[in-house]
Amino acid sequence: MEFYFQSDQGKKRRNNQDYANVFTNQSNKVLALLADGMGGHQAGDIASQLTVNEIGKSWEMTDITSSEAAVKWLIQKIQNENQRVYEQGQQDMALSGMGTTLEAVSILENKLTLAHVGDSRIYVLREGRLLPLTEDHSLVNELVRSGEITPEMAAVHPRKNIITRSVGMPGTIEVDVAIHNIRPNDRILMCSDGLTNMLSETEITTIISQNTSLQLASQSLIDAANQRGGTDNITVILIDLGGSNHD
């Protein structure tokens, strides 16, 4: 199993509010985390970095090896972090309203365990097809689900960047969690919306499929998004499961 992650400021933003990192626990199990922060000044980058690093450092102290244990742990840790980010935003006017999306992936017991908050995404590339494993927590996605607008209309909707869930909300946060079977040679993509707002899923599939190197695939995805305008920060985590089972 191989991991690679990369983050880019893009062409239009003054700073990078995305953050990603990969952490290994006491049982040598890896947790990949990706966050897309929001908030004025530097509040977004603080929210994303704090969330990833706090959860990641906590993971390093665990000896979790099972999917079910990881799901329970992730829900609790994300709830704790949600409260912490919210309180920090309340205490410091410069950080008021800060929050972040969060994507978490771990491969345990030959399964993919994930947690998801916001409109960053997790996909699996399997046999040439890009399969979404998450559903955006966004205003436009709710409008699509209710039949008020089409997916095509959502892509150009003026309020497409409004999310309905984020780490840093008041009260209890609803975390999407799931455990998926994986197959040899699957590739996992975690990404911020700076990628998916610029490139279609077909284009993403082609770029990843054409590059056997995760580093080249990541760079090619970022380059393509920037060539389209790079209107947001762009962050990618790629995981190659290789040809054998993973326990």
Tab-separated table of C-alpha atoms in Angstrom:
chain	number	residue	atom	x	y	z
A	1	MET	CA	0.000	0.000	0.000
A	2	GLU	CA	1.348	3.400	-1.024
A	3	PHE	CA	0.264	6.937	-0.033
A	4	TYR	CA	1.002	10.314	-1.571
A	5	PHE	CA	-0.481	13.722	-0.790
A	6	GLN	CA	-0.004	17.195	-2.204
A	7	SER	CA	-1.591	20.613	-1.658
A	8	ASP	CA	-1.467	23.690	-3.879
A	9	GLN	CA	-2.587	27.265	-3.279
A	10	GLY	CA	-4.161	27.545	-6.733
A	11	LYS	CA	-4.131	30.617	-8.966
A	12	LYS	CA	-6.577	32.942	-7.204
A	13	ARG	CA	-6.219	32.495	-3.437
A	14	ARG	CA	-3.833	34.494	-1.258
A	15	ASN	CA	-3.238	31.598	1.116
A	16	ASN	CA	-3.863	27.868	1.364
A	17	GLN	CA	-6.722	26.919	3.684
A	18	ASP	CA	-6.493	23.236	2.755
A	19	TYR	CA	-4.434	20.843	4.849
A	20	ALA	CA	-3.640	17.129	4.595
A	21	ASN	CA	-1.436	14.633	6.368
A	22	VAL	CA	-1.042	10.913	7.004
A	23	PHE	CA	-0.563	9.409	10.477
A	24	THR	CA	0.429	5.926	11.720
A	25	ASN	CA	-0.772	4.441	15.024
A	26	GLN	CA	0.881	2.026	17.476
A	27	SER	CA	-0.355	-0.951	15.423
A	28	ASN	CA	1.196	0.492	12.236
A	29	LYS	CA	-2.240	1.372	10.836
A	30	VAL	CA	-2.460	4.516	8.733
A	31	LEU	CA	-5.067	7.292	8.915
A	32	ALA	CA	-5.187	9.779	6.023
A	33	LEU	CA	-6.816	13.140	6.786
A	34	LEU	CA	-7.787	16.003	4.468
A	35	ALA	CA	-9.445	19.288	5.440
A	36	ASP	CA	-10.619	22.402	3.574
A	37	GLY	CA	-10.864	25.311	5.997
A	38	MET	CA	-13.102	28.359	5.865
A	39	GLY	CA	-13.225	31.695	7.658
A	40	GLY	CA	-11.840	35.199	7.281
A	41	HIS	CA	-8.180	36.225	7.444
A	42	GLN	CA	-6.218	33.086	8.410
A	43	ALA	CA	-9.037	31.404	10.327
A	44	GLY	CA	-9.562	28.770	7.621
A	45	ASP	CA	-5.974	27.573	7.596
A	46	ILE	CA	-5.944	27.440	11.391
A	47	ALA	CA	-9.158	25.374	11.466
A	48	SER	CA	-7.939	22.840	8.895
A	49	GLN	CA	-4.454	22.436	10.374
A	50	LEU	CA	-5.667	22.181	13.967
A	51	THR	CA	-8.327	19.623	13.076
A	52	VAL	CA	-6.019	17.379	11.052
A	53	ASN	CA	-3.121	17.570	13.496
A	54	GLU	CA	-5.195	17.078	16.658
A	55	ILE	CA	-7.045	14.052	15.281
A	56	GLY	CA	-3.862	12.701	13.687
A	57	LYS	CA	-1.794	12.976	16.865
A	58	SER	CA	-4.566	11.242	18.807
A	59	TRP	CA	-4.575	8.431	16.218
A	60	GLU	CA	-0.837	7.947	16.716
A	61	MET	CA	-1.503	7.079	20.366
A	62	THR	CA	-4.075	4.370	19.600
A	63	ASP	CA	-3.573	0.693	18.795
A	64	ILE	CA	-6.787	0.373	16.754
A	65	THR	CA	-6.819	-2.449	14.194
A	66	SER	CA	-10.550	-3.014	13.532
A	67	SER	CA	-12.941	-1.082	11.308
A	68	GLU	CA	-15.700	-0.955	13.914
A	69	ALA	CA	-13.357	0.436	16.554
A	70	ALA	CA	-12.065	3.023	14.085
A	71	VAL	CA	-15.600	4.186	13.238
A	72	LYS	CA	-16.491	4.719	16.901
A	73	TRP	CA	-13.180	6.455	17.542
A	74	LEU	CA	-13.552	8.772	14.539
A	75	ILE	CA	-17.087	9.827	15.473
A	76	GLN	CA	-15.995	10.694	19.015
A	77	LYS	CA	-12.807	12.486	17.959
A	78	ILE	CA	-14.569	14.547	15.296
A	79	GLN	CA	-17.278	15.531	17.800
A	80	ASN	CA	-14.582	16.632	20.241
A	81	GLU	CA	-12.754	18.585	17.567
A	82	ASN	CA	-15.993	20.207	16.394
A	83	GLN	CA	-16.580	21.556	19.891
A	84	ARG	CA	-12.972	22.714	20.245
A	85	VAL	CA	-12.917	24.577	16.917
A	86	TYR	CA	-16.280	26.196	17.669
A	87	GLU	CA	-15.173	27.346	21.124
A	88	GLN	CA	-11.913	28.734	19.789
A	89	GLY	CA	-13.859	30.717	17.199
A	90	GLN	CA	-16.095	32.105	19.947
A	91	GLN	CA	-13.161	33.158	22.121
A	92	ASP	CA	-11.107	34.928	19.442
A	93	MET	CA	-12.794	37.490	17.185
A	94	ALA	CA	-10.142	36.965	14.507
A	95	LEU	CA	-11.194	33.305	14.313
A	96	SER	CA	-14.955	33.895	14.512
A	97	GLY	CA	-16.913	31.595	12.230
A	98	MET	CA	-13.979	29.390	11.334
A	99	GLY	CA	-14.620	25.808	10.338
A	100	THR	CA	-13.422	23.069	8.050
A	101	THR	CA	-14.482	20.087	6.007
A	102	LEU	CA	-12.896	16.774	6.991
A	103	GLU	CA	-12.211	13.524	5.163
A	104	ALA	CA	-10.677	10.540	6.983
A	105	VAL	CA	-9.644	7.177	5.511
A	106	SER	CA	-8.019	4.122	7.073
A	107	ILE	CA	-7.474	0.662	5.578
A	108	LEU	CA	-8.246	-1.961	8.241
A	109	GLU	CA	-9.193	-5.663	7.988
A	110	ASN	CA	-8.982	-5.402	4.193
A	111	LYS	CA	-11.711	-2.755	4.268
A	112	LEU	CA	-11.824	1.001	3.769
A	113	THR	CA	-13.102	2.887	6.804
A	114	LEU	CA	-14.081	6.514	6.220
A	115	ALA	CA	-15.507	9.560	7.960
A	116	HIS	CA	-16.847	12.578	6.061
A	117	VAL	CA	-18.008	16.107	6.903
A	118	GLY	CA	-18.558	18.828	4.276
A	119	ASP	CA	-17.999	18.940	0.518
A	120	SER	CA	-14.521	17.506	0.121
A	121	ARG	CA	-14.751	14.027	-1.403
A	122	ILE	CA	-13.540	10.427	-1.296
A	123	TYR	CA	-13.561	8.207	-4.388
A	124	VAL	CA	-12.328	4.755	-5.316
A	125	LEU	CA	-10.916	4.197	-8.810
A	126	ARG	CA	-11.732	0.598	-9.693
A	127	GLU	CA	-11.259	-1.026	-13.094
A	128	GLY	CA	-11.300	2.329	-14.859
A	129	ARG	CA	-14.355	3.706	-13.049
A	130	LEU	CA	-14.350	6.491	-10.451
A	131	LEU	CA	-16.883	5.596	-7.763
A	132	PRO	CA	-17.927	8.252	-5.202
A	133	LEU	CA	-17.916	7.070	-1.583
A	134	THR	CA	-19.217	10.336	-0.100
A	135	GLU	CA	-22.078	12.725	-0.712
A	136	ASP	CA	-21.543	16.478	-0.437
A	137	HIS	CA	-22.999	18.187	2.626
A	138	SER	CA	-23.896	21.270	0.616
A	139	LEU	CA	-26.876	23.472	-0.144
A	140	VAL	CA	-26.838	22.648	-3.850
A	141	ASN	CA	-26.674	18.908	-3.199
A	142	GLU	CA	-29.767	19.180	-1.011
A	143	LEU	CA	-31.500	21.028	-3.869
A	144	VAL	CA	-30.456	18.270	-6.289
A	145	ARG	CA	-31.721	15.553	-3.949
A	146	SER	CA	-35.074	17.319	-3.561
A	147	GLY	CA	-35.385	17.637	-7.346
A	148	GLU	CA	-35.370	21.446	-7.335
A	149	ILE	CA	-32.280	21.663	-9.565
A	150	THR	CA	-30.322	19.289	-11.800
A	151	PRO	CA	-26.683	18.241	-11.210
A	152	GLU	CA	-25.758	20.378	-14.228
A	153	MET	CA	-27.419	23.414	-12.637
A	154	ALA	CA	-25.653	22.665	-9.346
A	155	ALA	CA	-22.247	22.868	-11.024
A	156	VAL	CA	-22.779	26.546	-11.908
A	157	HIS	CA	-25.094	27.544	-9.039
A	158	PRO	CA	-24.073	30.878	-7.404
A	159	ARG	CA	-24.353	29.313	-3.932
A	160	LYS	CA	-22.569	26.060	-4.699
A	161	ASN	CA	-19.861	26.759	-2.092
A	162	ILE	CA	-22.280	26.884	0.851
A	163	ILE	CA	-21.886	23.762	2.975
A	164	THR	CA	-24.440	22.452	5.447
A	165	ARG	CA	-22.011	20.628	7.746
A	166	SER	CA	-18.523	21.541	8.927
A	167	VAL	CA	-16.186	20.907	11.836
A	168	GLY	CA	-16.668	24.019	13.979
A	169	MET	CA	-20.475	24.151	13.982
A	170	PRO	CA	-22.358	24.832	17.230
A	171	GLY	CA	-23.833	21.784	18.934
A	172	THR	CA	-23.502	18.183	17.811
A	173	ILE	CA	-22.175	17.462	14.348
A	174	GLU	CA	-23.505	14.596	12.231
A	175	VAL	CA	-20.562	12.624	10.845
A	176	ASP	CA	-21.033	10.324	7.854
A	177	VAL	CA	-19.133	7.078	8.453
A	178	ALA	CA	-18.898	3.960	6.311
A	179	ILE	CA	-16.970	0.722	5.882
A	180	HIS	CA	-16.409	-0.431	2.296
A	181	ASN	CA	-14.958	-3.621	0.875
A	182	ILE	CA	-11.853	-3.022	-1.210
A	183	ARG	CA	-10.244	-4.955	-4.032
A	184	PRO	CA	-6.636	-5.435	-5.085
A	185	ASN	CA	-5.418	-2.611	-7.351
A	186	ASP	CA	-8.052	-0.145	-6.121
A	187	ARG	CA	-6.863	3.442	-5.901
A	188	ILE	CA	-8.403	5.798	-3.358
A	189	LEU	CA	-8.701	9.536	-4.073
A	190	MET	CA	-9.374	12.094	-1.341
A	191	CYS	CA	-9.677	15.682	-2.575
A	192	SER	CA	-10.882	19.177	-1.776
A	193	ASP	CA	-13.467	20.882	-3.985
A	194	GLY	CA	-10.698	22.906	-5.605
A	195	LEU	CA	-10.124	19.804	-7.715
A	196	THR	CA	-13.700	18.686	-8.399
A	197	ASN	CA	-14.935	22.215	-9.183
A	198	MET	CA	-12.336	22.461	-11.948
A	199	LEU	CA	-12.274	18.934	-13.399
A	200	SER	CA	-14.998	16.450	-14.296
A	201	GLU	CA	-14.957	12.951	-12.840
A	202	THR	CA	-14.151	11.640	-16.329
A	203	GLU	CA	-11.101	13.894	-16.539
A	204	ILE	CA	-9.963	12.877	-13.060
A	205	THR	CA	-10.321	9.201	-13.988
A	206	THR	CA	-8.245	9.647	-17.140
A	207	ILE	CA	-5.433	11.483	-15.356
A	208	ILE	CA	-5.117	8.949	-12.525
A	209	SER	CA	-5.355	5.995	-14.920
A	210	GLN	CA	-2.612	7.392	-17.159
A	211	ASN	CA	-0.110	7.793	-14.308
A	212	THR	CA	1.237	4.738	-12.498
A	213	SER	CA	3.178	7.015	-10.127
A	214	LEU	CA	1.025	8.539	-7.374
A	215	GLN	CA	3.278	11.592	-7.295
A	216	LEU	CA	2.883	12.171	-11.032
A	217	ALA	CA	-0.863	11.548	-10.834
A	218	SER	CA	-1.237	14.076	-7.996
A	219	GLN	CA	0.843	16.699	-9.775
A	220	SER	CA	-1.047	16.140	-13.023
A	221	LEU	CA	-4.412	16.588	-11.271
A	222	ILE	CA	-3.259	19.834	-9.654
A	223	ASP	CA	-1.727	21.120	-12.895
A	224	ALA	CA	-4.952	20.401	-14.790
A	225	ALA	CA	-7.087	22.171	-12.162
A	226	ASN	CA	-4.782	25.196	-12.278
A	227	GLN	CA	-4.898	25.255	-16.068
A	228	ARG	CA	-8.698	25.508	-15.798
A	229	GLY	CA	-8.339	28.590	-13.625
A	230	GLY	CA	-7.299	27.262	-10.223
A	231	THR	CA	-9.966	29.320	-8.463
A	232	ASP	CA	-9.480	27.541	-5.123
A	233	ASN	CA	-6.856	25.675	-3.145
A	234	ILE	CA	-6.343	22.150	-4.505
A	235	THR	CA	-5.460	19.193	-2.291
A	236	VAL	CA	-5.154	15.534	-3.243
A	237	ILE	CA	-4.405	12.345	-1.306
A	238	LEU	CA	-3.911	9.204	-3.404
A	239	ILE	CA	-3.733	5.698	-1.936
A	240	ASP	CA	-2.690	2.735	-4.081
A	241	LEU	CA	-3.742	-0.563	-2.530
A	242	GLY	CA	-1.532	-2.633	-4.824
A	243	GLY	CA	-2.225	-6.231	-5.745
A	244	SER	CA	-2.511	-7.896	-2.331
A	245	ASN	CA	-4.898	-7.934	0.605
A	246	HIS	CA	-4.550	-5.525	3.520
A	247	ASP	CA	-5.366	-6.426	7.090
